PDB file of C-alpha atoms in Angstrom:
ATOM      1  CA  GLU A  29       0.000   0.000   0.000  1.00  0.00           C
ATOM      2  CA  ALA A  30       1.354   3.462  -0.879  1.00  0.00           C
ATOM      3  CA  GLN A  31       2.433   5.699   1.949  1.00  0.00           C
ATOM      4  CA  ASP A  32       1.899   9.357   1.073  1.00  0.00           C
ATOM      5  CA  SER A  33       3.378  11.312   3.964  1.00  0.00           C
ATOM      6  CA  PRO A  34       7.104  11.455   4.642  1.00  0.00           C
ATOM      7  CA  SER A  35       8.204  10.241   8.062  1.00  0.00           C
ATOM      8  CA  VAL A  36       9.203  13.247  10.126  1.00  0.00           C
ATOM      9  CA  GLY A  37      11.146  13.067  13.375  1.00  0.00           C
ATOM     10  CA  GLN A  38      11.457  15.485  16.227  1.00  0.00           C
ATOM     11  CA  PRO A  39      13.800  18.224  15.005  1.00  0.00           C
ATOM     12  CA  SER A  40      16.936  18.798  17.019  1.00  0.00           C
ATOM     13  CA  LEU A  41      17.662  22.366  18.074  1.00  0.00           C
ATOM     14  CA  LYS A  42      20.452  22.497  15.500  1.00  0.00           C
ATOM     15  CA  PRO A  43      21.634  20.118  12.799  1.00  0.00           C
ATOM     16  CA  TRP A  44      24.838  18.268  13.673  1.00  0.00           C
ATOM     17  CA  LEU A  45      27.554  16.379  11.844  1.00  0.00           C
ATOM     18  CA  ALA A  46      28.036  12.672  12.297  1.00  0.00           C
ATOM     19  CA  THR A  47      29.735   9.735  10.623  1.00  0.00           C
ATOM     20  CA  ILE A  48      28.536   6.252   9.825  1.00  0.00           C
ATOM     21  CA  SER A  49      30.063   3.731  12.237  1.00  0.00           C
ATOM     22  CA  GLY A  50      28.953   0.454  10.640  1.00  0.00           C
ATOM     23  CA  GLN A  51      29.599  -1.305   7.358  1.00  0.00           C
ATOM     24  CA  SER A  52      26.877  -1.028   4.696  1.00  0.00           C
ATOM     25  CA  VAL A  53      24.389   0.792   6.901  1.00  0.00           C
ATOM     26  CA  ASN A  54      20.831   0.824   5.571  1.00  0.00           C
ATOM     27  CA  MET A  55      19.232   4.232   5.010  1.00  0.00           C
ATOM     28  CA  ARG A  56      15.453   3.866   5.243  1.00  0.00           C
ATOM     29  CA  THR A  57      12.366   5.881   4.340  1.00  0.00           C
ATOM     30  CA  GLY A  58      11.242   5.963   7.995  1.00  0.00           C
ATOM     31  CA  PRO A  59      12.306   5.181  11.571  1.00  0.00           C
ATOM     32  CA  SER A  60      11.915   1.392  11.696  1.00  0.00           C
ATOM     33  CA  THR A  61      12.994  -1.753   9.899  1.00  0.00           C
ATOM     34  CA  ASN A  62       9.449  -1.863   8.483  1.00  0.00           C
ATOM     35  CA  HIS A  63      10.393   1.052   6.209  1.00  0.00           C
ATOM     36  CA  TYR A  64      12.110   0.457   2.888  1.00  0.00           C
ATOM     37  CA  ALA A  65      15.934   0.458   2.833  1.00  0.00           C
ATOM     38  CA  PHE A  66      16.723   2.531  -0.264  1.00  0.00           C
ATOM     39  CA  ALA A  67      20.480   3.026   0.066  1.00  0.00           C
ATOM     40  CA  GLN A  68      23.460   1.887   2.066  1.00  0.00           C
ATOM     41  CA  LEU A  69      26.166   4.120   3.493  1.00  0.00           C
ATOM     42  CA  ASN A  70      29.597   2.765   4.310  1.00  0.00           C
ATOM     43  CA  ARG A  71      31.760   3.347   7.373  1.00  0.00           C
ATOM     44  CA  ASP A  72      33.141   6.884   7.917  1.00  0.00           C
ATOM     45  CA  VAL A  73      30.787   8.611   5.465  1.00  0.00           C
ATOM     46  CA  SER A  74      29.957  12.070   6.876  1.00  0.00           C
ATOM     47  CA  ILE A  75      26.264  12.907   7.249  1.00  0.00           C
ATOM     48  CA  ILE A  76      24.109  15.770   8.522  1.00  0.00           C
ATOM     49  CA  ALA A  77      21.699  14.690  11.242  1.00  0.00           C
ATOM     50  CA  ILE A  78      18.605  16.808  11.862  1.00  0.00           C
ATOM     51  CA  GLY A  79      16.572  14.943  14.449  1.00  0.00           C
ATOM     52  CA  GLY A  80      15.282  11.569  15.411  1.00  0.00           C
ATOM     53  CA  SER A  81      12.592   9.298  16.725  1.00  0.00           C
ATOM     54  CA  GLY A  82      13.336   6.686  19.377  1.00  0.00           C
ATOM     55  CA  ASN A  83      16.589   4.935  18.454  1.00  0.00           C
ATOM     56  CA  TRP A  84      16.535   6.297  14.901  1.00  0.00           C
ATOM     57  CA  VAL A  85      18.369   9.334  13.513  1.00  0.00           C
ATOM     58  CA  GLU A  86      16.868  11.441  10.732  1.00  0.00           C
ATOM     59  CA  ILE A  87      19.490  12.620   8.248  1.00  0.00           C
ATOM     60  CA  ILE A  88      19.668  14.720   5.109  1.00  0.00           C
ATOM     61  CA  VAL A  89      20.155  12.361   2.152  1.00  0.00           C
ATOM     62  CA  PRO A  90      23.694  12.899   0.761  1.00  0.00           C
ATOM     63  CA  SER A  91      23.712  15.242  -2.230  1.00  0.00           C
ATOM     64  CA  ASP A  92      25.256  12.712  -4.608  1.00  0.00           C
ATOM     65  CA  LEU A  93      22.597  10.048  -4.005  1.00  0.00           C
ATOM     66  CA  PRO A  94      19.964   9.824  -6.771  1.00  0.00           C
ATOM     67  CA  ILE A  95      16.259   9.951  -5.941  1.00  0.00           C
ATOM     68  CA  TRP A  96      13.129  10.459  -8.094  1.00  0.00           C
ATOM     69  CA  ILE A  97      10.427  13.015  -8.859  1.00  0.00           C
ATOM     70  CA  HIS A  98       7.457  12.623 -11.219  1.00  0.00           C
ATOM     71  CA  GLY A  99       8.114  14.342 -14.553  1.00  0.00           C
ATOM     72  CA  ASP A 100       4.669  15.988 -14.652  1.00  0.00           C
ATOM     73  CA  PHE A 101       5.785  18.366 -11.898  1.00  0.00           C
ATOM     74  CA  VAL A 102       9.113  19.651 -13.260  1.00  0.00           C
ATOM     75  CA  LYS A 103      10.263  21.561 -16.317  1.00  0.00           C
ATOM     76  CA  GLU A 104      13.740  22.072 -17.709  1.00  0.00           C
ATOM     77  CA  ASP A 105      15.447  25.300 -16.720  1.00  0.00           C
ATOM     78  CA  ALA A 106      17.938  27.176 -18.908  1.00  0.00           C
ATOM     79  CA  ASN A 107      20.795  26.227 -16.549  1.00  0.00           C
ATOM     80  CA  GLN A 108      20.457  22.437 -17.060  1.00  0.00           C
ATOM     81  CA  LYS A 109      18.390  22.143 -13.897  1.00  0.00           C
ATOM     82  CA  LEU A 110      14.780  21.225 -13.307  1.00  0.00           C
ATOM     83  CA  ARG A 111      12.283  23.672 -11.812  1.00  0.00           C
ATOM     84  CA  VAL A 112       9.456  22.263  -9.702  1.00  0.00           C
ATOM     85  CA  THR A 113       6.121  23.424 -11.127  1.00  0.00           C
ATOM     86  CA  GLY A 114       3.775  21.827  -8.612  1.00  0.00           C
ATOM     87  CA  ASN A 115       3.082  22.512  -4.955  1.00  0.00           C
ATOM     88  CA  SER A 116       4.408  20.075  -2.339  1.00  0.00           C
ATOM     89  CA  VAL A 117       5.606  17.498  -4.869  1.00  0.00           C
ATOM     90  CA  ARG A 118       6.881  14.335  -3.194  1.00  0.00           C
ATOM     91  CA  LEU A 119      10.438  13.121  -3.629  1.00  0.00           C
ATOM     92  CA  ARG A 120      10.693   9.335  -3.946  1.00  0.00           C
ATOM     93  CA  CYS A 121      13.421   6.748  -3.419  1.00  0.00           C
ATOM     94  CA  SER A 122      12.210   4.840  -6.500  1.00  0.00           C
ATOM     95  CA  ALA A 123      10.330   5.670  -9.687  1.00  0.00           C
ATOM     96  CA  ASN A 124       6.937   4.796  -8.201  1.00  0.00           C
ATOM     97  CA  THR A 125       4.659   5.601  -5.258  1.00  0.00           C
ATOM     98  CA  LYS A 126       5.135   2.268  -3.503  1.00  0.00           C
ATOM     99  CA  TYR A 127       7.284   3.580  -0.618  1.00  0.00           C
ATOM    100  CA  THR A 128       7.094   6.459   1.845  1.00  0.00           C
ATOM    101  CA  PRO A 129       8.301   9.728   0.260  1.00  0.00           C
ATOM    102  CA  VAL A 130      11.753  10.940   1.296  1.00  0.00           C
ATOM    103  CA  GLY A 131      10.809  14.612   1.079  1.00  0.00           C
ATOM    104  CA  ILE A 132       8.521  17.279  -0.296  1.00  0.00           C
ATOM    105  CA  THR A 133       9.560  20.038  -2.699  1.00  0.00           C
ATOM    106  CA  GLU A 134       8.548  23.663  -2.895  1.00  0.00           C
ATOM    107  CA  SER A 135       7.107  25.270  -6.011  1.00  0.00           C
ATOM    108  CA  GLY A 136       9.930  26.878  -7.994  1.00  0.00           C
ATOM    109  CA  GLN A 137      12.663  24.810  -6.322  1.00  0.00           C
ATOM    110  CA  LEU A 138      15.607  23.988  -8.599  1.00  0.00           C
ATOM    111  CA  LEU A 139      16.779  20.370  -8.787  1.00  0.00           C
ATOM    112  CA  ARG A 140      19.865  18.771 -10.364  1.00  0.00           C
ATOM    113  CA  PRO A 141      18.909  16.004 -12.830  1.00  0.00           C
ATOM    114  CA  THR A 142      21.144  12.951 -13.237  1.00  0.00           C
ATOM    115  CA  GLY A 143      20.129  12.607 -16.889  1.00  0.00           C
ATOM    116  CA  ASN A 144      18.160   9.395 -16.273  1.00  0.00           C
ATOM    117  CA  LYS A 145      14.452   8.710 -16.613  1.00  0.00           C
ATOM    118  CA  SER A 146      12.370   5.718 -15.639  1.00  0.00           C
ATOM    119  CA  PRO A 147      11.767   3.104 -18.398  1.00  0.00           C
ATOM    120  CA  ASP A 148       8.236   4.465 -18.922  1.00  0.00           C
ATOM    121  CA  GLY A 149       9.594   8.042 -19.148  1.00  0.00           C
ATOM    122  CA  LYS A 150       7.266   9.345 -16.415  1.00  0.00           C
ATOM    123  CA  TRP A 151       9.832   9.743 -13.611  1.00  0.00           C
ATOM    124  CA  VAL A 152      12.997  11.840 -13.564  1.00  0.00           C
ATOM    125  CA  GLU A 153      16.043  10.884 -11.516  1.00  0.00           C
ATOM    126  CA  ILE A 154      17.603  13.787  -9.600  1.00  0.00           C
ATOM    127  CA  PHE A 155      20.405  14.236  -7.091  1.00  0.00           C
ATOM    128  CA  ALA A 156      19.042  14.509  -3.562  1.00  0.00           C
ATOM    129  CA  PRO A 157      18.270  18.110  -2.619  1.00  0.00           C
ATOM    130  CA  LEU A 158      18.566  19.499   0.904  1.00  0.00           C
ATOM    131  CA  ASN A 159      14.932  18.597   1.686  1.00  0.00           C
ATOM    132  CA  ALA A 160      15.370  14.835   1.061  1.00  0.00           C
ATOM    133  CA  ARG A 161      15.483  12.818   4.296  1.00  0.00           C
ATOM    134  CA  GLY A 162      16.490   9.329   5.308  1.00  0.00           C
ATOM    135  CA  TRP A 163      16.658   7.355   8.552  1.00  0.00           C
ATOM    136  CA  ILE A 164      19.511   5.368  10.103  1.00  0.00           C
ATOM    137  CA  HIS A 165      19.472   3.383  13.334  1.00  0.00           C
ATOM    138  CA  GLY A 166      21.337   5.298  16.036  1.00  0.00           C
ATOM    139  CA  ASP A 167      23.645   2.366  16.762  1.00  0.00           C
ATOM    140  CA  TYR A 168      25.374   3.107  13.443  1.00  0.00           C
ATOM    141  CA  VAL A 169      25.718   6.883  13.772  1.00  0.00           C
ATOM    142  CA  ARG A 170      28.732   8.404  15.532  1.00  0.00           C
ATOM    143  CA  ARG A 171      27.866  11.938  16.610  1.00  0.00           C
ATOM    144  CA  SER A 172      30.491  14.662  16.438  1.00  0.00           C
ATOM    145  CA  ASP A 173      30.607  17.731  18.637  1.00  0.00           C
ATOM    146  CA  ARG A 174      30.315  19.958  15.571  1.00  0.00           C
ATOM    147  CA  VAL A 175      26.997  21.770  15.349  1.00  0.00           C
ATOM    148  CA  VAL A 176      26.055  22.941  11.873  1.00  0.00           C
ATOM    149  CA  ASN A 177      25.289  26.616  11.324  1.00  0.00           C
ATOM    150  CA  PRO A 178      21.828  26.548   9.664  1.00  0.00           C
ATOM    151  CA  ALA A 179      22.908  29.377   7.338  1.00  0.00           C
ATOM    152  CA  MET A 180      25.659  27.098   5.999  1.00  0.00           C
ATOM    153  CA  LEU A 181      23.479  23.988   5.656  1.00  0.00           C
ATOM    154  CA  SER A 182      23.057  24.191   1.879  1.00  0.00           C
ATOM    155  CA  SER A 183      26.764  24.606   1.091  1.00  0.00           C
ATOM    156  CA  LEU A 184      27.692  21.887   3.601  1.00  0.00           C
ATOM    157  CA  HIS A 185      25.139  19.517   2.025  1.00  0.00           C
ATOM    158  CA  ASP A 186      26.641  20.181  -1.413  1.00  0.00           C
ATOM    159  CA  SER A 187      30.172  19.504  -0.142  1.00  0.00           C
ATOM    160  CA  LEU A 188      29.516  16.248   1.736  1.00  0.00           C
ATOM    161  CA  LYS A 189      29.523  13.379  -0.712  1.00  0.00           C
ATOM    162  CA  ALA A 190      28.724   9.804   0.156  1.00  0.00           C
ATOM    163  CA  LYS A 191      31.416   8.470  -2.158  1.00  0.00           C
ATOM    164  CA  SER A 192      30.819   5.033  -0.738  1.00  0.00           C
ATOM    165  CA  THR A 193      27.038   5.114  -1.043  1.00  0.00           C
ATOM    166  CA  THR A 194      25.281   2.184  -2.670  1.00  0.00           C
ATOM    167  CA  SER A 195      21.770   2.449  -3.979  1.00  0.00           C
ATOM    168  CA  ILE A 196      19.875  -0.677  -3.001  1.00  0.00           C
ATOM    169  CA  GLY A 197      18.745  -1.019  -6.613  1.00  0.00           C
ATOM    170  CA  ASP A 198      22.420  -1.290  -7.646  1.00  0.00           C
ATOM    171  CA  LEU A 199      23.100  -4.320  -5.434  1.00  0.00           C
ATOM    172  CA  ALA A 200      23.221  -7.583  -7.328  1.00  0.00           C
ATOM    173  CA  GLY A 201      21.263 -10.405  -5.778  1.00  0.00           C
ATOM    174  CA  SER A 202      19.517  -8.270  -3.192  1.00  0.00           C
ATOM    175  CA  GLY A 203      15.939  -9.022  -2.247  1.00  0.00           C
ATOM    176  CA  GLU A 204      13.263  -6.788  -0.755  1.00  0.00           C
ATOM    177  CA  GLY A 205      15.663  -3.849  -0.618  1.00  0.00           C
ATOM    178  CA  GLU A 206      18.171  -5.554   1.665  1.00  0.00           C
ATOM    179  CA  SER A 207      21.830  -6.284   1.280  1.00  0.00           C
ATOM    180  CA  GLY A 208      22.800  -9.516  -0.429  1.00  0.00           C
ATOM    181  CA  THR A 209      25.149 -10.185   2.510  1.00  0.00           C
ATOM    182  CA  ASP A 210      24.481 -11.835   5.839  1.00  0.00           C
ATOM    183  CA  PRO A 211      21.737  -9.792   7.566  1.00  0.00           C
ATOM    184  CA  ALA A 212      23.707  -9.677  10.806  1.00  0.00           C
ATOM    185  CA  SER A 213      26.473  -7.709   9.067  1.00  0.00           C
ATOM    186  CA  SER A 214      23.986  -5.276   7.571  1.00  0.00           C
ATOM    187  CA  ALA A 215      23.457  -1.871   9.029  1.00  0.00           C
ATOM    188  CA  ASP A 216      20.347  -2.259  11.087  1.00  0.00           C
ATOM    189  CA  SER A 217      20.336  -6.022  11.373  1.00  0.00           C
ATOM    190  CA  ALA A 218      17.386  -6.165   9.004  1.00  0.00           C
TER     191      ALA A 218
END
């Protein structure tokens, strides 16, 4: 069944920097193992945490991770970007509405396309903007003492790259969005 509202945690007073402390840590669409694992982050990848719920940490999806938006709600801009034409358009982890959205756009927002479209041509792949969120179990997040200045959030997001990010769809032999490795070695033991 489609889930239409993004999972939103309790915001922290200020965003903070952290690193991934496990191998192949699942990033999910919400704060439980019942939510879809749409990417994996490897040890020592830097992330921006913005809040949490229970034992789960809400993060900003790294800016080099591809996500999806429906093509009916964007138009090409002169600067090789896409401009959102709809109000509150949902960002998705896959080219369908099967999973919880990972964010909501604003009308007029500019997005960076990857150049890919879904096989049916209806969905456009983009690089994750600042308003795309994911969830990681707190056991695999190592908090730093560095608080992020909210005024610098956009430039920090653009500079932090998850070079060792794996999209779940890229994993050979994976089933149901999980790693093809032993579940106990996977990021949230799921």
